[in-house]
Amino acid sequence: MGALAHHWLLDFEGCPFESLDRADPVREALLEAAARAGAKVIGERFHQFEPHGASGVVLIGESHLSIHTWPERGYAAADLFTCSTSLDVDAAVEVLRARLHPSRVGRRRVERHPGLLPTPT
Amino acid sequence: MGALAHHWLLDFEGCPFESLDRADPVREALLEAAARAGAKVIGERFHQFEPHGASGVVLIGESHLSIHTWPERGYAAADLFTCSTSLDVDAAVEVLRARLHPSRVGRRRVERHPGLLPTPT
């Protein structure tokens, strides 16, 4: 059975503190990533942690994008969950790369669909 | 380096259509799962797809929970991203099991932290 959805786990390392500190620019980055991927945004929710760091999720018609930042570690963990094969994941990653200025970017793709688990006997 | 966060990928298979169809009960399930895990809810966003299915995210102080349902496939994909080691993941899974009535539940745990990627030379 083909994947019903793909879950991309995106790691951004070596980011400048300033690029991860405040929720507003992190939100702008995630919304631009969603737009550039061709996703339909249907809702969003962001949170500013004090003194530093942000969390946020953009709900899209194709599923979701999320991000959590640790400015003091120069690290952001994002994910892009999509049930569409037409989203441009590369474009979303490039937006986040341009906005967060990481020195390294990791991408892991996990398949999400029924049929992965053994049938109970 | 220890994990900064754990990303639990939770698959629920063999669910009755009715348990995955509407956003309201799916939302209640996710909020109860967050509460029973001991998470601090700081925001939420849910969406009803027509004719069937729901998506939603609960932003928590410890990161997030999300869910996407395919009632026609009897399948729901959830994730619990937590930067806290004190959340009760088992309790959250048990709430979702009790609410969604799956015949099978899958749990995968992915570590999220900087240091996974090779340093550029």
PDB file of C-alpha atoms in Angstrom:
ATOM      1  CA  MET A   1       0.000   0.000   0.000  1.00  0.00           C
ATOM      2  CA  GLY A   2       1.383   3.416  -0.892  1.00  0.00           C
ATOM      3  CA  ALA A   3       1.811   6.066   1.750  1.00  0.00           C
ATOM      4  CA  LEU A   4      -1.347   7.952   2.600  1.00  0.00           C
ATOM      5  CA  ALA A   5       0.794  10.793   3.887  1.00  0.00           C
ATOM      6  CA  HIS A   6       4.392  11.810   4.285  1.00  0.00           C
ATOM      7  CA  HIS A   7       5.707  13.257   7.477  1.00  0.00           C
ATOM      8  CA  TRP A   8       8.860  15.309   6.963  1.00  0.00           C
ATOM      9  CA  LEU A   9      10.973  15.916  10.047  1.00  0.00           C
ATOM     10  CA  LEU A  10      13.131  18.981   9.435  1.00  0.00           C
ATOM     11  CA  ASP A  11      16.055  19.952  11.672  1.00  0.00           C
ATOM     12  CA  PHE A  12      17.750  23.341  11.451  1.00  0.00           C
ATOM     13  CA  GLU A  13      21.068  23.609  13.280  1.00  0.00           C
ATOM     14  CA  GLY A  14      23.579  26.391  13.740  1.00  0.00           C
ATOM     15  CA  CYS A  15      20.991  29.151  13.446  1.00  0.00           C
ATOM     16  CA  PRO A  16      21.761  32.634  14.812  1.00  0.00           C
ATOM     17  CA  PHE A  17      20.022  33.295  18.120  1.00  0.00           C
ATOM     18  CA  GLU A  18      18.124  36.239  16.657  1.00  0.00           C
ATOM     19  CA  SER A  19      16.494  34.195  13.923  1.00  0.00           C
ATOM     20  CA  LEU A  20      14.829  31.851  16.439  1.00  0.00           C
ATOM     21  CA  ASP A  21      14.071  34.128  19.373  1.00  0.00           C
ATOM     22  CA  ARG A  22      10.769  35.817  18.584  1.00  0.00           C
ATOM     23  CA  ALA A  23       7.474  34.293  17.500  1.00  0.00           C
ATOM     24  CA  ASP A  24       6.579  36.950  14.924  1.00  0.00           C
ATOM     25  CA  PRO A  25       9.389  36.326  12.428  1.00  0.00           C
ATOM     26  CA  VAL A  26       9.190  32.577  13.049  1.00  0.00           C
ATOM     27  CA  ARG A  27       5.474  32.764  12.224  1.00  0.00           C
ATOM     28  CA  GLU A  28       6.203  34.731   9.058  1.00  0.00           C
ATOM     29  CA  ALA A  29       8.748  32.112   8.050  1.00  0.00           C
ATOM     30  CA  LEU A  30       6.314  29.234   8.539  1.00  0.00           C
ATOM     31  CA  LEU A  31       3.489  30.993   6.698  1.00  0.00           C
ATOM     32  CA  GLU A  32       5.785  31.822   3.798  1.00  0.00           C
ATOM     33  CA  ALA A  33       6.995  28.218   3.735  1.00  0.00           C
ATOM     34  CA  ALA A  34       3.391  27.023   3.576  1.00  0.00           C
ATOM     35  CA  ALA A  35       2.585  29.448   0.766  1.00  0.00           C
ATOM     36  CA  ARG A  36       5.667  28.565  -1.253  1.00  0.00           C
ATOM     37  CA  ALA A  37       4.938  24.875  -0.848  1.00  0.00           C
ATOM     38  CA  GLY A  38       1.545  25.496  -2.435  1.00  0.00           C
ATOM     39  CA  ALA A  39      -0.366  24.636   0.743  1.00  0.00           C
ATOM     40  CA  LYS A  40      -3.789  26.006   1.611  1.00  0.00           C
ATOM     41  CA  VAL A  41      -3.587  27.617   5.048  1.00  0.00           C
ATOM     42  CA  ILE A  42      -6.721  26.980   7.111  1.00  0.00           C
ATOM     43  CA  GLY A  43      -5.551  28.067  10.552  1.00  0.00           C
ATOM     44  CA  GLU A  44      -2.542  28.918  12.669  1.00  0.00           C
ATOM     45  CA  ARG A  45      -1.453  29.230  16.265  1.00  0.00           C
ATOM     46  CA  PHE A  46       1.829  30.583  17.603  1.00  0.00           C
ATOM     47  CA  HIS A  47       3.280  31.158  21.045  1.00  0.00           C
ATOM     48  CA  GLN A  48       6.103  33.323  22.371  1.00  0.00           C
ATOM     49  CA  PHE A  49       8.097  31.760  25.170  1.00  0.00           C
ATOM     50  CA  GLU A  50       9.819  34.083  27.642  1.00  0.00           C
ATOM     51  CA  PRO A  51      12.578  34.968  27.759  1.00  0.00           C
ATOM     52  CA  HIS A  52      13.338  33.193  24.467  1.00  0.00           C
ATOM     53  CA  GLY A  53      11.929  30.870  21.850  1.00  0.00           C
ATOM     54  CA  ALA A  54       8.758  30.183  19.934  1.00  0.00           C
ATOM     55  CA  SER A  55       6.357  27.408  19.030  1.00  0.00           C
ATOM     56  CA  GLY A  56       3.800  27.412  16.302  1.00  0.00           C
ATOM     57  CA  VAL A  57       1.624  25.383  14.020  1.00  0.00           C
ATOM     58  CA  VAL A  58       0.019  26.155  10.695  1.00  0.00           C
ATOM     59  CA  LEU A  59      -2.908  23.924   9.854  1.00  0.00           C
ATOM     60  CA  ILE A  60      -3.112  23.395   6.091  1.00  0.00           C
ATOM     61  CA  GLY A  61      -5.651  21.642   3.913  1.00  0.00           C
ATOM     62  CA  GLU A  62      -2.964  19.055   3.264  1.00  0.00           C
ATOM     63  CA  SER A  63      -2.297  18.546   7.039  1.00  0.00           C
ATOM     64  CA  HIS A  64       0.179  20.743   8.997  1.00  0.00           C
ATOM     65  CA  LEU A  65       3.498  22.484   9.487  1.00  0.00           C
ATOM     66  CA  SER A  66       4.943  23.026  12.940  1.00  0.00           C
ATOM     67  CA  ILE A  67       8.052  24.570  14.439  1.00  0.00           C
ATOM     68  CA  HIS A  68       9.679  24.743  17.858  1.00  0.00           C
ATOM     69  CA  THR A  69      12.795  26.826  18.433  1.00  0.00           C
ATOM     70  CA  TRP A  70      15.647  26.710  20.941  1.00  0.00           C
ATOM     71  CA  PRO A  71      17.534  29.963  20.225  1.00  0.00           C
ATOM     72  CA  GLU A  72      20.107  29.274  22.936  1.00  0.00           C
ATOM     73  CA  ARG A  73      20.987  26.054  21.114  1.00  0.00           C
ATOM     74  CA  GLY A  74      20.741  27.528  17.648  1.00  0.00           C
ATOM     75  CA  TYR A  75      18.237  24.809  16.865  1.00  0.00           C
ATOM     76  CA  ALA A  76      14.746  24.591  15.404  1.00  0.00           C
ATOM     77  CA  ALA A  77      12.695  21.426  14.932  1.00  0.00           C
ATOM     78  CA  ALA A  78      10.034  21.649  12.253  1.00  0.00           C
ATOM     79  CA  ASP A  79       7.746  19.148  10.648  1.00  0.00           C
ATOM     80  CA  LEU A  80       5.671  19.120   7.515  1.00  0.00           C
ATOM     81  CA  PHE A  81       2.907  16.551   7.450  1.00  0.00           C
ATOM     82  CA  THR A  82       1.272  16.257   4.042  1.00  0.00           C
ATOM     83  CA  CYS A  83      -1.331  13.965   2.571  1.00  0.00           C
ATOM     84  CA  SER A  84      -0.735  15.574  -0.835  1.00  0.00           C
ATOM     85  CA  THR A  85       1.974  14.572  -3.259  1.00  0.00           C
ATOM     86  CA  SER A  86       1.797  17.942  -4.963  1.00  0.00           C
ATOM     87  CA  LEU A  87       3.224  20.089  -2.156  1.00  0.00           C
ATOM     88  CA  ASP A  88       6.647  21.487  -2.951  1.00  0.00           C
ATOM     89  CA  VAL A  89       8.616  20.367   0.095  1.00  0.00           C
ATOM     90  CA  ASP A  90      11.890  21.650  -1.357  1.00  0.00           C
ATOM     91  CA  ALA A  91      10.438  25.144  -1.646  1.00  0.00           C
ATOM     92  CA  ALA A  92       9.252  25.076   1.976  1.00  0.00           C
ATOM     93  CA  VAL A  93      12.675  23.983   3.179  1.00  0.00           C
ATOM     94  CA  GLU A  94      14.372  26.698   1.145  1.00  0.00           C
ATOM     95  CA  VAL A  95      12.158  29.382   2.689  1.00  0.00           C
ATOM     96  CA  LEU A  96      13.033  28.174   6.180  1.00  0.00           C
ATOM     97  CA  ARG A  97      16.705  27.988   5.256  1.00  0.00           C
ATOM     98  CA  ALA A  98      16.633  31.569   3.980  1.00  0.00           C
ATOM     99  CA  ARG A  99      14.754  32.837   7.039  1.00  0.00           C
ATOM    100  CA  LEU A 100      16.480  30.898   9.850  1.00  0.00           C
ATOM    101  CA  HIS A 101      20.040  30.928   8.451  1.00  0.00           C
ATOM    102  CA  PRO A 102      21.069  27.456   9.636  1.00  0.00           C
ATOM    103  CA  SER A 103      24.536  26.067   8.983  1.00  0.00           C
ATOM    104  CA  ARG A 104      23.038  22.589   8.590  1.00  0.00           C
ATOM    105  CA  VAL A 105      19.607  21.283   7.581  1.00  0.00           C
ATOM    106  CA  GLY A 106      18.374  17.748   8.128  1.00  0.00           C
ATOM    107  CA  ARG A 107      15.394  16.147   6.392  1.00  0.00           C
ATOM    108  CA  ARG A 108      13.878  12.833   7.361  1.00  0.00           C
ATOM    109  CA  ARG A 109      10.781  11.452   5.635  1.00  0.00           C
ATOM    110  CA  VAL A 110       8.476   9.084   7.466  1.00  0.00           C
ATOM    111  CA  GLU A 111       5.594   7.312   5.733  1.00  0.00           C
ATOM    112  CA  ARG A 112       2.252   7.513   7.482  1.00  0.00           C
ATOM    113  CA  HIS A 113      -0.513   5.124   6.458  1.00  0.00           C
ATOM    114  CA  PRO A 114      -2.536   2.183   7.687  1.00  0.00           C
ATOM    115  CA  GLY A 115      -1.106  -1.271   7.092  1.00  0.00           C
ATOM    116  CA  LEU A 116       2.184  -0.664   8.887  1.00  0.00           C
ATOM    117  CA  LEU A 117       1.041  -2.557  11.949  1.00  0.00           C
ATOM    118  CA  PRO A 118       0.588  -6.321  12.234  1.00  0.00           C
ATOM    119  CA  THR A 119      -2.985  -7.536  12.136  1.00  0.00           C
ATOM    120  CA  PRO A 120      -4.016  -8.865  15.538  1.00  0.00           C
ATOM    121  CA  THR A 121      -4.435 -12.640  15.635  1.00  0.00           C
TER     122      THR A 121
ATOM    123  CA  MET B   1      24.148  14.631  23.481  1.00  0.00           C
ATOM    124  CA  GLY B   2      20.771  13.617  24.927  1.00  0.00           C
ATOM    125  CA  ALA B   3      17.592  14.317  23.058  1.00  0.00           C
ATOM    126  CA  LEU B   4      16.272  17.841  23.438  1.00  0.00           C
ATOM    127  CA  ALA B   5      12.841  16.572  22.507  1.00  0.00           C
ATOM    128  CA  HIS B   6      11.007  13.393  21.629  1.00  0.00           C
ATOM    129  CA  HIS B   7       8.665  13.186  18.703  1.00  0.00           C
ATOM    130  CA  TRP B   8       6.146  10.373  19.066  1.00  0.00           C
ATOM    131  CA  LEU B   9       4.448   9.251  15.859  1.00  0.00           C
ATOM    132  CA  LEU B  10       1.202   7.518  16.774  1.00  0.00           C
ATOM    133  CA  ASP B  11      -0.822   5.460  14.299  1.00  0.00           C
ATOM    134  CA  PHE B  12      -4.367   4.312  15.015  1.00  0.00           C
ATOM    135  CA  GLU B  13      -5.719   1.664  12.648  1.00  0.00           C
ATOM    136  CA  GLY B  14      -9.003  -0.188  12.401  1.00  0.00           C
ATOM    137  CA  CYS B  15     -11.036   2.639  13.939  1.00  0.00           C
ATOM    138  CA  PRO B  16     -14.795   2.795  13.389  1.00  0.00           C
ATOM    139  CA  PHE B  17     -15.758   5.403  10.806  1.00  0.00           C
ATOM    140  CA  GLU B  18     -17.857   7.290  13.357  1.00  0.00           C
ATOM    141  CA  SER B  19     -14.976   7.831  15.745  1.00  0.00           C
ATOM    142  CA  LEU B  20     -12.918   9.704  13.119  1.00  0.00           C
ATOM    143  CA  ASP B  21     -15.556  11.527  11.102  1.00  0.00           C
ATOM    144  CA  ARG B  22     -16.309  14.750  12.991  1.00  0.00           C
ATOM    145  CA  ALA B  23     -13.909  17.365  14.323  1.00  0.00           C
ATOM    146  CA  ASP B  24     -15.716  17.964  17.627  1.00  0.00           C
ATOM    147  CA  PRO B  25     -15.186  14.544  19.208  1.00  0.00           C
ATOM    148  CA  VAL B  26     -11.695  14.321  17.708  1.00  0.00           C
ATOM    149  CA  ARG B  27     -10.910  17.678  19.328  1.00  0.00           C
ATOM    150  CA  GLU B  28     -12.271  16.466  22.665  1.00  0.00           C
ATOM    151  CA  ALA B  29     -10.099  13.380  22.398  1.00  0.00           C
ATOM    152  CA  LEU B  30      -6.942  15.369  21.717  1.00  0.00           C
ATOM    153  CA  LEU B  31      -7.626  17.870  24.505  1.00  0.00           C
ATOM    154  CA  GLU B  32      -8.293  15.057  26.961  1.00  0.00           C
ATOM    155  CA  ALA B  33      -5.098  13.327  25.833  1.00  0.00           C
ATOM    156  CA  ALA B  34      -3.149  16.546  26.442  1.00  0.00           C
ATOM    157  CA  ALA B  35      -4.686  16.973  29.887  1.00  0.00           C
ATOM    158  CA  ARG B  36      -4.078  13.371  30.925  1.00  0.00           C
ATOM    159  CA  ALA B  37      -0.489  13.597  29.730  1.00  0.00           C
ATOM    160  CA  GLY B  38      -0.025  16.521  32.096  1.00  0.00           C
ATOM    161  CA  ALA B  39       0.529  19.031  29.298  1.00  0.00           C
ATOM    162  CA  LYS B  40      -0.226  22.727  29.567  1.00  0.00           C
ATOM    163  CA  VAL B  41      -2.538  23.669  26.687  1.00  0.00           C
ATOM    164  CA  ILE B  42      -1.698  27.089  25.251  1.00  0.00           C
ATOM    165  CA  GLY B  43      -3.707  27.029  22.041  1.00  0.00           C
ATOM    166  CA  GLU B  44      -5.630  24.835  19.625  1.00  0.00           C
ATOM    167  CA  ARG B  45      -6.911  24.783  16.083  1.00  0.00           C
ATOM    168  CA  PHE B  46      -9.182  22.202  14.468  1.00  0.00           C
ATOM    169  CA  HIS B  47     -10.768  21.791  11.059  1.00  0.00           C
ATOM    170  CA  GLN B  48     -13.720  19.791   9.767  1.00  0.00           C
ATOM    171  CA  PHE B  49     -13.260  18.362   6.306  1.00  0.00           C
ATOM    172  CA  GLU B  50     -16.364  17.731   4.208  1.00  0.00           C
ATOM    173  CA  PRO B  51     -17.803  15.264   3.732  1.00  0.00           C
ATOM    174  CA  HIS B  52     -15.596  13.401   6.222  1.00  0.00           C
ATOM    175  CA  GLY B  53     -12.522  13.712   8.397  1.00  0.00           C
ATOM    176  CA  ALA B  54     -10.791  16.134  10.700  1.00  0.00           C
ATOM    177  CA  SER B  55      -7.441  17.751  11.351  1.00  0.00           C
ATOM    178  CA  GLY B  56      -6.318  19.484  14.471  1.00  0.00           C
ATOM    179  CA  VAL B  57      -3.427  20.657  16.553  1.00  0.00           C
ATOM    180  CA  VAL B  58      -3.118  21.444  20.228  1.00  0.00           C
ATOM    181  CA  LEU B  59      -0.182  23.679  21.064  1.00  0.00           C
ATOM    182  CA  ILE B  60       1.171  22.824  24.508  1.00  0.00           C
ATOM    183  CA  GLY B  61       3.847  24.410  26.656  1.00  0.00           C
ATOM    184  CA  GLU B  62       5.866  21.270  26.030  1.00  0.00           C
ATOM    185  CA  SER B  63       5.425  21.532  22.196  1.00  0.00           C
ATOM    186  CA  HIS B  64       2.381  20.019  20.398  1.00  0.00           C
ATOM    187  CA  LEU B  65      -0.101  17.257  19.684  1.00  0.00           C
ATOM    188  CA  SER B  66      -1.660  16.852  16.254  1.00  0.00           C
ATOM    189  CA  ILE B  67      -4.110  14.510  14.584  1.00  0.00           C
ATOM    190  CA  HIS B  68      -5.351  13.873  11.056  1.00  0.00           C
ATOM    191  CA  THR B  69      -8.127  11.370  10.385  1.00  0.00           C
ATOM    192  CA  TRP B  70      -9.155   9.271   7.377  1.00  0.00           C
ATOM    193  CA  PRO B  71     -12.495   7.816   8.494  1.00  0.00           C
ATOM    194  CA  GLU B  72     -12.967   5.950   5.226  1.00  0.00           C
ATOM    195  CA  ARG B  73      -9.694   4.143   5.915  1.00  0.00           C
ATOM    196  CA  GLY B  74     -10.313   3.705   9.619  1.00  0.00           C
ATOM    197  CA  TYR B  75      -7.008   5.467  10.189  1.00  0.00           C
ATOM    198  CA  ALA B  76      -5.766   8.384  12.248  1.00  0.00           C
ATOM    199  CA  ALA B  77      -2.208   9.720  12.304  1.00  0.00           C
ATOM    200  CA  ALA B  78      -1.289  11.599  15.466  1.00  0.00           C
ATOM    201  CA  ASP B  79       1.930  12.975  16.816  1.00  0.00           C
ATOM    202  CA  LEU B  80       3.075  14.146  20.193  1.00  0.00           C
ATOM    203  CA  PHE B  81       6.130  16.359  20.178  1.00  0.00           C
ATOM    204  CA  THR B  82       7.475  17.001  23.661  1.00  0.00           C
ATOM    205  CA  CYS B  83      10.530  18.744  25.017  1.00  0.00           C
ATOM    206  CA  SER B  84       9.601  17.562  28.508  1.00  0.00           C
ATOM    207  CA  THR B  85      10.501  14.172  29.964  1.00  0.00           C
ATOM    208  CA  SER B  86       7.676  14.446  32.475  1.00  0.00           C
ATOM    209  CA  LEU B  87       4.724  14.148  30.086  1.00  0.00           C
ATOM    210  CA  ASP B  88       2.821  10.890  30.473  1.00  0.00           C
ATOM    211  CA  VAL B  89       2.831   9.630  26.891  1.00  0.00           C
ATOM    212  CA  ASP B  90       1.210   6.332  27.889  1.00  0.00           C
ATOM    213  CA  ALA B  91      -1.749   8.189  29.375  1.00  0.00           C
ATOM    214  CA  ALA B  92      -2.209  10.241  26.210  1.00  0.00           C
ATOM    215  CA  VAL B  93      -2.149   7.117  24.054  1.00  0.00           C
ATOM    216  CA  GLU B  94      -4.664   5.394  26.319  1.00  0.00           C
ATOM    217  CA  VAL B  95      -7.080   8.325  26.013  1.00  0.00           C
ATOM    218  CA  LEU B  96      -6.853   8.204  22.231  1.00  0.00           C
ATOM    219  CA  ARG B  97      -7.268   4.430  22.279  1.00  0.00           C
ATOM    220  CA  ALA B  98     -10.401   4.731  24.410  1.00  0.00           C
ATOM    221  CA  ARG B  99     -11.861   7.516  22.254  1.00  0.00           C
ATOM    222  CA  LEU B 100     -10.970   6.283  18.752  1.00  0.00           C
ATOM    223  CA  HIS B 101     -11.459   2.537  19.309  1.00  0.00           C
ATOM    224  CA  PRO B 102      -8.613   1.315  17.074  1.00  0.00           C
ATOM    225  CA  SER B 103      -7.881  -2.366  16.608  1.00  0.00           C
ATOM    226  CA  ARG B 104      -4.152  -1.582  16.397  1.00  0.00           C
ATOM    227  CA  VAL B 105      -1.976   1.222  17.734  1.00  0.00           C
ATOM    228  CA  GLY B 106       1.547   1.986  16.573  1.00  0.00           C
ATOM    229  CA  ARG B 107       4.086   4.113  18.429  1.00  0.00           C
ATOM    230  CA  ARG B 108       7.349   5.312  16.983  1.00  0.00           C
ATOM    231  CA  ARG B 109       9.695   7.602  18.912  1.00  0.00           C
ATOM    232  CA  VAL B 110      12.063   9.900  17.058  1.00  0.00           C
ATOM    233  CA  GLU B 111      14.736  11.927  18.843  1.00  0.00           C
ATOM    234  CA  ARG B 112      14.894  15.607  17.943  1.00  0.00           C
ATOM    235  CA  HIS B 113      17.980  17.604  18.887  1.00  0.00           C
ATOM    236  CA  PRO B 114      20.967  19.382  17.393  1.00  0.00           C
ATOM    237  CA  GLY B 115      24.065  17.320  16.770  1.00  0.00           C
ATOM    238  CA  LEU B 116      22.384  14.761  14.510  1.00  0.00           C
ATOM    239  CA  LEU B 117      23.807  16.348  11.401  1.00  0.00           C
ATOM    240  CA  PRO B 118      27.420  16.252  10.260  1.00  0.00           C
ATOM    241  CA  THR B 119      29.385  19.443  10.799  1.00  0.00           C
ATOM    242  CA  PRO B 120      30.185  21.090   7.466  1.00  0.00           C
ATOM    243  CA  THR B 121      33.878  20.932   6.538  1.00  0.00           C
TER     244      THR B 121
END
